[in-house]
PDB file of C-alpha atoms in Angstrom:
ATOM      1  CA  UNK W   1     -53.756 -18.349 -13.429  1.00 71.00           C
ATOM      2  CA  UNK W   2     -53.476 -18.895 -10.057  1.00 80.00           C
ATOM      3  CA  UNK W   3     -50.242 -21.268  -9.422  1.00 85.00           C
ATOM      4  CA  UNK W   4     -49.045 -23.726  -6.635  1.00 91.00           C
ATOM      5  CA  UNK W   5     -48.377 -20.793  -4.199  1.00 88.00           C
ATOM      6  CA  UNK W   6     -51.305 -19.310  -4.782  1.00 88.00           C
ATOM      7  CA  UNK W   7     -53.494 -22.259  -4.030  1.00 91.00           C
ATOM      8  CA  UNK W   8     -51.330 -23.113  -1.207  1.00 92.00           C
ATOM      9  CA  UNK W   9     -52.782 -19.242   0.457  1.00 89.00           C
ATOM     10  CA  UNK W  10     -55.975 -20.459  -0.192  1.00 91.00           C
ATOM     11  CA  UNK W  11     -55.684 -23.786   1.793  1.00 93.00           C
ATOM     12  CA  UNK W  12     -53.833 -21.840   4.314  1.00 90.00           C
ATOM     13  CA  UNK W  13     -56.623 -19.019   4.779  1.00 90.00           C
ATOM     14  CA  UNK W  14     -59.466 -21.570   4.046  1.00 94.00           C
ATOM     15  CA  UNK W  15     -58.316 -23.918   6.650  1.00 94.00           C
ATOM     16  CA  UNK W  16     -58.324 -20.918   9.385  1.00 92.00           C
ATOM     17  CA  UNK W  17     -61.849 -20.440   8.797  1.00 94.00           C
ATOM     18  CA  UNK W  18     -64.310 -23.915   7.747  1.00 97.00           C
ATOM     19  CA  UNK W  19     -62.214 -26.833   9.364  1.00 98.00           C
ATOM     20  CA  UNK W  20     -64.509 -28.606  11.835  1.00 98.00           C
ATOM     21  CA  UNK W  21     -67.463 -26.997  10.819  1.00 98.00           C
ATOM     22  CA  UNK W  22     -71.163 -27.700   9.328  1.00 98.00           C
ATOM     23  CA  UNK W  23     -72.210 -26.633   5.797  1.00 98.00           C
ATOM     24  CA  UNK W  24     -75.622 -25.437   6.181  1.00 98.00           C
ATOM     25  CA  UNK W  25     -76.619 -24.182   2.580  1.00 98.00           C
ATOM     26  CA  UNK W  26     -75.636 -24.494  -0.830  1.00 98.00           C
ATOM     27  CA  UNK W  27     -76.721 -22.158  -3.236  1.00 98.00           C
ATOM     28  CA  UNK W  28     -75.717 -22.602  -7.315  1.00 98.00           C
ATOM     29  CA  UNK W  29     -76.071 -19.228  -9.088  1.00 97.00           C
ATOM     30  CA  UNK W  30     -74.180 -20.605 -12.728  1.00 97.00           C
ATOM     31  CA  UNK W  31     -73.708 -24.224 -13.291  1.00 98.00           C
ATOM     32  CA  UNK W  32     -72.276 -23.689 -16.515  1.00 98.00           C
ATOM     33  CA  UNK W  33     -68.456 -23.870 -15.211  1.00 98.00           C
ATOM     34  CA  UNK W  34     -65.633 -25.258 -16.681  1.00 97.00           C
ATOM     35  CA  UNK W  35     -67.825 -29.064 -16.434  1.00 97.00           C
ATOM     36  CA  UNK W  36     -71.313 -28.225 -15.380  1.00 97.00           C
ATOM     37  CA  UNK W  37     -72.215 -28.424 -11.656  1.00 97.00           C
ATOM     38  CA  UNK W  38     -74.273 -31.931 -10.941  1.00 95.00           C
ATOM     39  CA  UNK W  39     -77.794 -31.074  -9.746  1.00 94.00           C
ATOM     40  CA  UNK W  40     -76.663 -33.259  -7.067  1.00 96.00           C
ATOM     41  CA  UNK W  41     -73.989 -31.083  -5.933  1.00 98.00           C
ATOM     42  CA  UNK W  42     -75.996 -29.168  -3.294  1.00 97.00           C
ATOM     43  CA  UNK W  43     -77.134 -32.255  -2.132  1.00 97.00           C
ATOM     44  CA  UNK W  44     -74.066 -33.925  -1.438  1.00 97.00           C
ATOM     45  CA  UNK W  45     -72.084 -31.038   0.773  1.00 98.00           C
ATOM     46  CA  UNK W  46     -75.320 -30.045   3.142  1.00 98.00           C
ATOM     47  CA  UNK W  47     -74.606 -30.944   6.302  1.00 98.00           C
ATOM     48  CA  UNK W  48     -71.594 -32.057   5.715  1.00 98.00           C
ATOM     49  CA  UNK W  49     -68.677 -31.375   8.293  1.00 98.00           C
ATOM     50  CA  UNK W  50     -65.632 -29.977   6.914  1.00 98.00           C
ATOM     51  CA  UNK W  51     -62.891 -32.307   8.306  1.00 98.00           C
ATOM     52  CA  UNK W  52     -59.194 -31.298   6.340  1.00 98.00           C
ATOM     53  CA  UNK W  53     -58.677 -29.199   3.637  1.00 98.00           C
ATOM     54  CA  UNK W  54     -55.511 -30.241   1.226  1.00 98.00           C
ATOM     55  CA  UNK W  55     -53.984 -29.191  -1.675  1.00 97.00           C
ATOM     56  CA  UNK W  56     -52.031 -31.046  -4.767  1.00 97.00           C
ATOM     57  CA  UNK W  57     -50.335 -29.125  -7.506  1.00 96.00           C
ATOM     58  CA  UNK W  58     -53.267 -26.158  -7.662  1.00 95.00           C
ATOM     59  CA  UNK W  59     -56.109 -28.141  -6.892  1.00 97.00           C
ATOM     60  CA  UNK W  60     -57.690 -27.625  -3.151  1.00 98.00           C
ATOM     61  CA  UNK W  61     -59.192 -30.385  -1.336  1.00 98.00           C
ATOM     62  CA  UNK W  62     -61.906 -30.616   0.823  1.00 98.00           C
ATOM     63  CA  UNK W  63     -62.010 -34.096   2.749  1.00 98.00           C
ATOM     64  CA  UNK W  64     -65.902 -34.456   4.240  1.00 98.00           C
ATOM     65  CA  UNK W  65     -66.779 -36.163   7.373  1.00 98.00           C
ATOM     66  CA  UNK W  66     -68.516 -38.935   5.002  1.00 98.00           C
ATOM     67  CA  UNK W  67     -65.063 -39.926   3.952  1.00 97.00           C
ATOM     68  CA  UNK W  68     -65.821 -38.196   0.333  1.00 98.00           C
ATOM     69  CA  UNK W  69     -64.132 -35.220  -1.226  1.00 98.00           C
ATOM     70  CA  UNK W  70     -64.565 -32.010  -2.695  1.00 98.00           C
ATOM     71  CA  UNK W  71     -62.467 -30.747  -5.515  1.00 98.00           C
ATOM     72  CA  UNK W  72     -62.050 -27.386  -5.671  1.00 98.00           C
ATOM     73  CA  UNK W  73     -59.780 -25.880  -9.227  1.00 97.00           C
ATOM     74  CA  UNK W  74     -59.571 -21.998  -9.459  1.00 95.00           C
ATOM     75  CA  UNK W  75     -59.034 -21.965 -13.500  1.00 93.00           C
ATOM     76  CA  UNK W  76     -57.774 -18.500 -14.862  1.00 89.00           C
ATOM     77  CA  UNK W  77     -59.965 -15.936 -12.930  1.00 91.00           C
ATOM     78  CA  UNK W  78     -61.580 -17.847 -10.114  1.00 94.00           C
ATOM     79  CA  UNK W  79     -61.204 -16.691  -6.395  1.00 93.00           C
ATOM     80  CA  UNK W  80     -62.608 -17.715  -3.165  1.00 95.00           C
ATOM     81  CA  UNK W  81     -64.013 -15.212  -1.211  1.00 95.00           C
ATOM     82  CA  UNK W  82     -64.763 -15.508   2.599  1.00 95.00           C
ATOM     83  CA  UNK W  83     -68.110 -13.376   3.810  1.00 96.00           C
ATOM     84  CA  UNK W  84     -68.073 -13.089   7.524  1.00 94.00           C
ATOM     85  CA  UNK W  85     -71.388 -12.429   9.534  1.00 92.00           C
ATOM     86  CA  UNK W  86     -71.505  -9.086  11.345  1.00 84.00           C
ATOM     87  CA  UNK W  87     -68.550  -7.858   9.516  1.00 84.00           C
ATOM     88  CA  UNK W  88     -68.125  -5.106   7.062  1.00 88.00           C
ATOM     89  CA  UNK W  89     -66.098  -7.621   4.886  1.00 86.00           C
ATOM     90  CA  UNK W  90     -63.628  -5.294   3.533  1.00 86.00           C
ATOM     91  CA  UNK W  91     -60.990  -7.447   2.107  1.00 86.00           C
ATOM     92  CA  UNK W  92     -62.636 -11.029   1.304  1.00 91.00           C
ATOM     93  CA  UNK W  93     -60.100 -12.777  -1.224  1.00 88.00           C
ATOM     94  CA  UNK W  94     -58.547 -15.825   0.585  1.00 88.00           C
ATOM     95  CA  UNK W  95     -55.448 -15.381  -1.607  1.00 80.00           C
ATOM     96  CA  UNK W  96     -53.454 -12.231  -3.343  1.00 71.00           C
ATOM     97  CA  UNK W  97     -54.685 -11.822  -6.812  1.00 70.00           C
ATOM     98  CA  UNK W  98     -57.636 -10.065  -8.547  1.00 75.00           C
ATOM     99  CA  UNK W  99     -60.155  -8.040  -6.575  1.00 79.00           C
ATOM    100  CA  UNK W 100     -59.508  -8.375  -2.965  1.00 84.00           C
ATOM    101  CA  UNK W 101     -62.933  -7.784  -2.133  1.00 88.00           C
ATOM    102  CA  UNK W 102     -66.081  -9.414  -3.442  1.00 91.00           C
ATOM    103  CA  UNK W 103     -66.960  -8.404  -6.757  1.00 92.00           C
ATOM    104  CA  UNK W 104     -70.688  -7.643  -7.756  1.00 93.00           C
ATOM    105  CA  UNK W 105     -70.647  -9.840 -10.581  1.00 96.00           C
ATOM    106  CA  UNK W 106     -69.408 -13.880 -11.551  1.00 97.00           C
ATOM    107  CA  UNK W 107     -70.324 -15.034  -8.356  1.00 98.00           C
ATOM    108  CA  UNK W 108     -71.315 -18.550  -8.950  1.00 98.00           C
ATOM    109  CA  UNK W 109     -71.092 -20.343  -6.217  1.00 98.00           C
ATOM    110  CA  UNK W 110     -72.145 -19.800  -1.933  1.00 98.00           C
ATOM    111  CA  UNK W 111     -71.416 -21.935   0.534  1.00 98.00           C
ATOM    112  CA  UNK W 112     -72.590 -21.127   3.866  1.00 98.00           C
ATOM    113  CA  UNK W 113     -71.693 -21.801   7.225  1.00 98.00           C
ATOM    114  CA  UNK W 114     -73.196 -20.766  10.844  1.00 97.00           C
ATOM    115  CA  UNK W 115     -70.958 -17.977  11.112  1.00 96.00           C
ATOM    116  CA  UNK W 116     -69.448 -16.986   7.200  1.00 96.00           C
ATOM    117  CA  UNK W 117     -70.131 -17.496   3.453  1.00 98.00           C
ATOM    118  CA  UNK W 118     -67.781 -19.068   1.057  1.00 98.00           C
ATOM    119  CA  UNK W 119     -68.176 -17.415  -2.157  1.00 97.00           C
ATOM    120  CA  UNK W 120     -66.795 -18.779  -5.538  1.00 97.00           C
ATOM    121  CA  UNK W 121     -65.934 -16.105  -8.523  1.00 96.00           C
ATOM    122  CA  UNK W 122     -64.626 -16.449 -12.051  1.00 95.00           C
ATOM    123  CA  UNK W 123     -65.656 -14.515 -14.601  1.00 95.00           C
ATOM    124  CA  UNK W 124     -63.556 -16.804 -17.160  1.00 95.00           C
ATOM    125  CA  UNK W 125     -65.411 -20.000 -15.477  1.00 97.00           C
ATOM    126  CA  UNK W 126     -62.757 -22.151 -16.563  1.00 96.00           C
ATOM    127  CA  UNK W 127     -63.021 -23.269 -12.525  1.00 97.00           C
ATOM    128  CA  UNK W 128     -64.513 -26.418 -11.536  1.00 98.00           C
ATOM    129  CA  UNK W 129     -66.113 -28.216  -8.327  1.00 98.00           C
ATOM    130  CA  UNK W 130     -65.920 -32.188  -8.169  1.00 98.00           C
ATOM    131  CA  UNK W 131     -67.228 -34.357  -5.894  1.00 98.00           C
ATOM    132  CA  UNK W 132     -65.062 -37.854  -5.167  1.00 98.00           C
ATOM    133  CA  UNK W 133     -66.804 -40.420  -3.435  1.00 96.00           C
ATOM    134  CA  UNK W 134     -63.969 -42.198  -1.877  1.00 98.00           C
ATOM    135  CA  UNK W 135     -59.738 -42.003  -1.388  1.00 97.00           C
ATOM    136  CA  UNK W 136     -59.151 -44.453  -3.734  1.00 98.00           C
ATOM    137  CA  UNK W 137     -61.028 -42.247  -6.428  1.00 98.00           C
ATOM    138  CA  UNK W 138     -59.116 -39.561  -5.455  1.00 98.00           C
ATOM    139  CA  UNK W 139     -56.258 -41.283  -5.726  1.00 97.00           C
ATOM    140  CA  UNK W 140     -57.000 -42.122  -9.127  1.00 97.00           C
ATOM    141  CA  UNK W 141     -58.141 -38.708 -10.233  1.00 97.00           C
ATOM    142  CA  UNK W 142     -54.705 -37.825 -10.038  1.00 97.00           C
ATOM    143  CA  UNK W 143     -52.786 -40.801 -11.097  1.00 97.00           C
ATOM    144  CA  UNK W 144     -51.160 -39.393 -14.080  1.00 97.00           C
ATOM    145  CA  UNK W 145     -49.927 -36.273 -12.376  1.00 98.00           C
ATOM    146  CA  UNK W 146     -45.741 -35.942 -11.640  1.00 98.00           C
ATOM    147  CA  UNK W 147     -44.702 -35.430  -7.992  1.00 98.00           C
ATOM    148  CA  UNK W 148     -44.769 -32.229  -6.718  1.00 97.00           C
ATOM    149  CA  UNK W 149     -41.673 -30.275  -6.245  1.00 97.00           C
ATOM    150  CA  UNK W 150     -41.832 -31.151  -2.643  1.00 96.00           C
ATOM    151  CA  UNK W 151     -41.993 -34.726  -3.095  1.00 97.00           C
ATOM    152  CA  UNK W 152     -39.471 -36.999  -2.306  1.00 97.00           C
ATOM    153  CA  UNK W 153     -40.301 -38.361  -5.250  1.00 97.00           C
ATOM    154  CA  UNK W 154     -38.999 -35.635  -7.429  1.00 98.00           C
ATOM    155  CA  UNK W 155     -35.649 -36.562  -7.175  1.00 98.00           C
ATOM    156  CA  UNK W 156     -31.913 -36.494  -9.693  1.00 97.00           C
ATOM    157  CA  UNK W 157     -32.683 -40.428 -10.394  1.00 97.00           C
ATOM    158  CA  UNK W 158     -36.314 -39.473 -10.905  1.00 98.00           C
ATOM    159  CA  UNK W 159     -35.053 -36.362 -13.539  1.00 97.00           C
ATOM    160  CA  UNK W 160     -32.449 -38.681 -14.895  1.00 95.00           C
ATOM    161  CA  UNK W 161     -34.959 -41.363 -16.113  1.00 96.00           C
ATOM    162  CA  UNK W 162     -37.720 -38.868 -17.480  1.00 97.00           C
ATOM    163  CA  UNK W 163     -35.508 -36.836 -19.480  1.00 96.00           C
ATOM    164  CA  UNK W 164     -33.813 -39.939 -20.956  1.00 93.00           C
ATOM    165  CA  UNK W 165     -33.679 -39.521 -25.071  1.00 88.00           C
ATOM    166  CA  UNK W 166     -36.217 -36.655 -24.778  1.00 93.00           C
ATOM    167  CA  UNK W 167     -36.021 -33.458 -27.035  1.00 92.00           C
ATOM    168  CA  UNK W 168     -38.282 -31.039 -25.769  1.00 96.00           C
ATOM    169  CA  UNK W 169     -36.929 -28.057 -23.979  1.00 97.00           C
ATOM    170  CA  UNK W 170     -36.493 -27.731 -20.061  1.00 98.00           C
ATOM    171  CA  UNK W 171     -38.969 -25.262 -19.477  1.00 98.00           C
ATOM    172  CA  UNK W 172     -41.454 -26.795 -21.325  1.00 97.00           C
ATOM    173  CA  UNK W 173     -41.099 -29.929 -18.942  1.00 98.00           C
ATOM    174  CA  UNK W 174     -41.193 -27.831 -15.941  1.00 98.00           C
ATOM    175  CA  UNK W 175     -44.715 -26.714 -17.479  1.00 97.00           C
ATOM    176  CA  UNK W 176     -45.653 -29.977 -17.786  1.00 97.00           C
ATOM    177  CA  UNK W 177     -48.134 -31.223 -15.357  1.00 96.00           C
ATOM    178  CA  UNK W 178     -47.495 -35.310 -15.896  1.00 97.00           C
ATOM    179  CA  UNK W 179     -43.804 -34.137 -15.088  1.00 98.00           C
ATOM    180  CA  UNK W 180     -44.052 -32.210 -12.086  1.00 98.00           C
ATOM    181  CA  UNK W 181     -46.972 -30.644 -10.520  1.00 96.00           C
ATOM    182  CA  UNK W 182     -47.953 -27.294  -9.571  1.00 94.00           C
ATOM    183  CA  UNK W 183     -45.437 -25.419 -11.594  1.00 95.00           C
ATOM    184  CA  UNK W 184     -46.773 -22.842 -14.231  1.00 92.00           C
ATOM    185  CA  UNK W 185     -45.021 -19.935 -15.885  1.00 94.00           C
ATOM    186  CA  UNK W 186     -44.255 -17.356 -13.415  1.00 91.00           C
ATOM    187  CA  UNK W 187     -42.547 -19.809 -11.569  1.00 93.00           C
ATOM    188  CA  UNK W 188     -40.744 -21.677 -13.997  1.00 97.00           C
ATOM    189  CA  UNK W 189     -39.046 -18.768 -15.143  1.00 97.00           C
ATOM    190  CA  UNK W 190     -37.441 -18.221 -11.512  1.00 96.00           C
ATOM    191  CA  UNK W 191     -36.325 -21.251 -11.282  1.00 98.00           C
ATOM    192  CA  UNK W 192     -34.478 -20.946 -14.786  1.00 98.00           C
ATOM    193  CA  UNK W 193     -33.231 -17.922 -13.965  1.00 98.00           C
ATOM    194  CA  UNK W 194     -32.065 -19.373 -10.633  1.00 97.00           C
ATOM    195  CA  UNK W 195     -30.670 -22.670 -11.778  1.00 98.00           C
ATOM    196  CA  UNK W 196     -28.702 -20.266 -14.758  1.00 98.00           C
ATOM    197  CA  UNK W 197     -30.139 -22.842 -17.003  1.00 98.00           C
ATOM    198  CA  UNK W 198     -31.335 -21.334 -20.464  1.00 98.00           C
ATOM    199  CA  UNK W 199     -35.309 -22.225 -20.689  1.00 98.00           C
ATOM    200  CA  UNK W 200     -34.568 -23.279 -24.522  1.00 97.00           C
ATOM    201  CA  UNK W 201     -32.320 -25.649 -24.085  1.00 97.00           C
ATOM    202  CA  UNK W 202     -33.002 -29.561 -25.116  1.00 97.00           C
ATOM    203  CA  UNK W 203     -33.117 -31.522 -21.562  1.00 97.00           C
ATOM    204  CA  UNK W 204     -30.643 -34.215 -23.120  1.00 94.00           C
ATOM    205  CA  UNK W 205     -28.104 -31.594 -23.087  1.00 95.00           C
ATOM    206  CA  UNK W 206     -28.607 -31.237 -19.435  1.00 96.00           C
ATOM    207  CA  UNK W 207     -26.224 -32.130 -17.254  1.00 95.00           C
ATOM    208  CA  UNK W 208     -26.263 -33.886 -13.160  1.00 95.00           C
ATOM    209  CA  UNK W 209     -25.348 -30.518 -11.748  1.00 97.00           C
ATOM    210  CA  UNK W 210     -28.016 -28.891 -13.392  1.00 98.00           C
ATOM    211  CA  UNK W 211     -30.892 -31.394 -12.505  1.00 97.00           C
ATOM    212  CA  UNK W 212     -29.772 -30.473  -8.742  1.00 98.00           C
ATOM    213  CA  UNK W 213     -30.352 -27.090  -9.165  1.00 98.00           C
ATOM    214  CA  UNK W 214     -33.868 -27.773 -10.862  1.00 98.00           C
ATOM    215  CA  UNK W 215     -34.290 -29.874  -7.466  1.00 98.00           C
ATOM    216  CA  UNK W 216     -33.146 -27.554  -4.985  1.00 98.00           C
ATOM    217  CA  UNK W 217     -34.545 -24.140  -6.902  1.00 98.00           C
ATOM    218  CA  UNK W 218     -38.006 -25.737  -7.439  1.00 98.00           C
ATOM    219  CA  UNK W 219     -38.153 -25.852  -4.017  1.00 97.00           C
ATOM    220  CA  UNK W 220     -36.750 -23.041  -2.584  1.00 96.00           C
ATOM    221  CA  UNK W 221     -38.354 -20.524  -5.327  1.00 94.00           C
ATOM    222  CA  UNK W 222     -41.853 -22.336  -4.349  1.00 94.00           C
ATOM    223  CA  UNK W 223     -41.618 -21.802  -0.682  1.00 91.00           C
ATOM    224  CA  UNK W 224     -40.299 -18.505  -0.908  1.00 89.00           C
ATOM    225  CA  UNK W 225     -43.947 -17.122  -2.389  1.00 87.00           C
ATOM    226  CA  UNK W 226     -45.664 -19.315  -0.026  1.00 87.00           C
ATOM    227  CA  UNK W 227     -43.937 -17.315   2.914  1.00 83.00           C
ATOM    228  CA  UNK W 228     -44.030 -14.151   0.903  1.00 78.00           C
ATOM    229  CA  UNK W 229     -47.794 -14.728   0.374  1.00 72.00           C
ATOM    230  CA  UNK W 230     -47.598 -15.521  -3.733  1.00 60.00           C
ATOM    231  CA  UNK W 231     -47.550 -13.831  -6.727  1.00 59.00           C
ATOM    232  CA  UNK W 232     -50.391 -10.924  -7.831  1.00 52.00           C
ATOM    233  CA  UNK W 233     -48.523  -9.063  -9.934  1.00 42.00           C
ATOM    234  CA  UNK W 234     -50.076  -6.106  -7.970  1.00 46.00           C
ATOM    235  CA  UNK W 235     -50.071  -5.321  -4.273  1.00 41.00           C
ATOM    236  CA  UNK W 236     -53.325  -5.824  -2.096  1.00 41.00           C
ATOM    237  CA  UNK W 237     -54.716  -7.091   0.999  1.00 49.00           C
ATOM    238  CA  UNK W 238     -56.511 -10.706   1.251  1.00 59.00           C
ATOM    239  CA  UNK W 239     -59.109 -11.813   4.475  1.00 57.00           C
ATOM    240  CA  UNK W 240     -55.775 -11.241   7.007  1.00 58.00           C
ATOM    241  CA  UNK W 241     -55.422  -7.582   5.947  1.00 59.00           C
ATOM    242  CA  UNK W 242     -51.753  -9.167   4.711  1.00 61.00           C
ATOM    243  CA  UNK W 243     -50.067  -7.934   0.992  1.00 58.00           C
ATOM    244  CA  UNK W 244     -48.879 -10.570  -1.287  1.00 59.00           C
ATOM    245  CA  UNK W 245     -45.256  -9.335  -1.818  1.00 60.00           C
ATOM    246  CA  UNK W 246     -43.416 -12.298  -4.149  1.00 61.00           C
ATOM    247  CA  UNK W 247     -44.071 -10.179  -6.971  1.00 65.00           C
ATOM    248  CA  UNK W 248     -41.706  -7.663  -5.685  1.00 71.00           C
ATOM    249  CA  UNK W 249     -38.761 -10.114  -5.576  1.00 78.00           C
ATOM    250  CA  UNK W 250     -38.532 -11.441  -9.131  1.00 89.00           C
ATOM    251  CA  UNK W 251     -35.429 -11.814 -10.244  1.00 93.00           C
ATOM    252  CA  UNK W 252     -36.339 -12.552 -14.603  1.00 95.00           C
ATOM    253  CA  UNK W 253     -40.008 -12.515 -14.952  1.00 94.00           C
ATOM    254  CA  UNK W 254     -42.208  -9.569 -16.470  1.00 92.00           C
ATOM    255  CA  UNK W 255     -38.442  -7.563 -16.001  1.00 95.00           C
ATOM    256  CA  UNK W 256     -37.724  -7.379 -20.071  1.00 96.00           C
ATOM    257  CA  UNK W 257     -35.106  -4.938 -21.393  1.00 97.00           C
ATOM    258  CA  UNK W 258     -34.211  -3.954 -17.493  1.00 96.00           C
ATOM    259  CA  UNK W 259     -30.452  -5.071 -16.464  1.00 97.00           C
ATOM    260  CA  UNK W 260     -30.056  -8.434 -14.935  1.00 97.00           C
ATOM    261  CA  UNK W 261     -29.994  -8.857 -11.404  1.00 95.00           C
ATOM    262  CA  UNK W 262     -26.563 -10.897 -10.954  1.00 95.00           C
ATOM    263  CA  UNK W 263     -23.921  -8.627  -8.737  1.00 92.00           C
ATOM    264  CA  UNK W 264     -21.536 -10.167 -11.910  1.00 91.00           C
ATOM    265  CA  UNK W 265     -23.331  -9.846 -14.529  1.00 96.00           C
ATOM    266  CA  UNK W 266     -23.650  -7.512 -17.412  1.00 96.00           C
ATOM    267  CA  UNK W 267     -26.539  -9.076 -19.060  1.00 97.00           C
ATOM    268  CA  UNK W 268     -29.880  -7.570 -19.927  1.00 97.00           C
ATOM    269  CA  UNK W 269     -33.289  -9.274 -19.640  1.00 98.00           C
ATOM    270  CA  UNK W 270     -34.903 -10.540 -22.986  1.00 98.00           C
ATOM    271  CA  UNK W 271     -38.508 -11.634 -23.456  1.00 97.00           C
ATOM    272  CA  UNK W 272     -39.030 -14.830 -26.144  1.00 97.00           C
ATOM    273  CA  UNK W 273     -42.141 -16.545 -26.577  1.00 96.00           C
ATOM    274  CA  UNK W 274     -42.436 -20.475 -25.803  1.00 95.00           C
ATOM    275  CA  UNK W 275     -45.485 -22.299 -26.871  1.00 88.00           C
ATOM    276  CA  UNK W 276     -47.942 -19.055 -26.430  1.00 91.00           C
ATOM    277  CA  UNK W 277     -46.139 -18.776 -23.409  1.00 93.00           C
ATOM    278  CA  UNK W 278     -43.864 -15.432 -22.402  1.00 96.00           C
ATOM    279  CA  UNK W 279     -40.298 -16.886 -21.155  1.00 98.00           C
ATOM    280  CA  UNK W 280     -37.771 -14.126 -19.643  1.00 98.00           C
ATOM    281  CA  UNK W 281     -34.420 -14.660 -19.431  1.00 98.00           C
ATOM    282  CA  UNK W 282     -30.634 -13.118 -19.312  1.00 98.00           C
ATOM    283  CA  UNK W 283     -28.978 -14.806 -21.996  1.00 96.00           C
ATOM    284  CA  UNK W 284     -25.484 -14.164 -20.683  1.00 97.00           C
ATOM    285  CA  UNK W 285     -25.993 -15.939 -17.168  1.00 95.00           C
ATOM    286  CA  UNK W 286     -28.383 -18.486 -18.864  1.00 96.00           C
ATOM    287  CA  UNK W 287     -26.578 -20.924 -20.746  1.00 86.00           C
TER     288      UNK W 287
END
């Protein structure tokens, strides 16, 4: 599943291409996604003028010149694919992962402009499109989601008060969307690993050092795949002709039974299993 980073690439590459500009035709090929496209959708984006495009934990915004928005999630599979007029359209992904150019099946959903095609794919379909009417229904729509990692919000006092008398484990909080937003697993296990915080570990036994380095590895692990162009797990080119090379600097994740990275450390990586979830760790660094 595509995480923060990801959908940050997307924004980034999608806001390149459709800001200021007309939607001329929508055309539904599956309705039957994750909630079932409104026969109204069509309806409500043509000729429509595309004025910002946002993003908040991995959901992409489209603001429209009517003051309504679009809501855009990519689910496990989905990608958005840009089709250029008069191109050869090579490399069409607007982000780093899955097929980099447009497959021949799953594509649900075109939106066309004067000069380009957005295409939606997910063969999954656990993607969705919403339409929100207003900013105060937006607003709302995400009302009982945690600050993102980037928030000022998401601060020690902030930490301090949430983890107060809870049980659970740490990394199952950082996996928690109502906690913080926009982490999922890759990530949270590079921040662990970062942090040297052990991802089973009860976050009442944490202490004010180590809800710092939460803070300040959140964020720094986060905007080092933005720059590095996310996580694919495997090397290809999106729209720019750019690789997605994050991937290449994990330090814990998919690196089981190799030797941990630490210049000090003798450690090897282990692989557990955390609600379904794969969790990597070193358990001598990771206390």
């Amino acid at each position: 599943m595509p995480e923060l980073p990801e959908v940050e690439i997307v924004r980034l590459s999608l806001s390149k291409n459709i800001i200021g500009k007309k939607i001329n035709k929508v055309l539904i090929r599956n309705r039957n996604l994750r909630f079932k496209l409104k026969f109204s959708f069509e309806k409500h984006l043509k000729n429509k003028f595309v004025i910002n495009i946002y993003r908040f934990s991995k959901y992409l915004i489209i603001e429209l010149n009517d003051k309504s928005f679009c809501i855009i999630h990519l689910g496990m599979s989905g990608t958005i694919h840009i089709l250029k007029k008069n191109k050869k359209n090579i490399y069409t992904n607007t982000s780093f992962y899955h097929s980099p150019g447009l497959p021949k099946k799953h594509n649900h959903v075109e939106i066309s402009f004067n000069d380009l095609t957005l295409v939606y794919n997910d063969p999954r379909r656990f993607g969705f499109f919403q339409i929100v009417k207003n900013k105060e229904n937006l607003t709302n729509r995400f009302k009982n989601y945690g600050p993102e990692p980037f928030d000022k919000n998401f601060n020690l006092d902030y930490m301090a008060n949430y983890f107060k008398d809870k049980k659970k484990d740490i990394k199952s909080f950082l996996l928690d969307q109502k906690f913080v937003s926009g982490i999922g697993n890759i990530y949270a296990n590079e921040i662990l690993y970062l942090s040297r915080i052990n991802p089973k570990i009860p976050v009442k036994k944490l202490k004010k050092t180590q809800f710092k380095l939460l803070i300040k590895n959140s964020k720094k692990v986060l905007l080092n795949a933005i720059k590095k162009g996310g996580s694919t797990i495997r090397d290809f080119k999106n729209t720019l002709g750019d690789t997605g090379n994050f991937q290449k600097e994990f330090k814990v994740y998919g690196r089981q039974k190799l030797n941990c990275l630490r210049s000090n450390c003798t450690g090897v990586i282990t692989k557990i299993v955390q609600s379904n979830r794969s969790t990597f760790l070193c358990k001598l660094c990771q206390k």
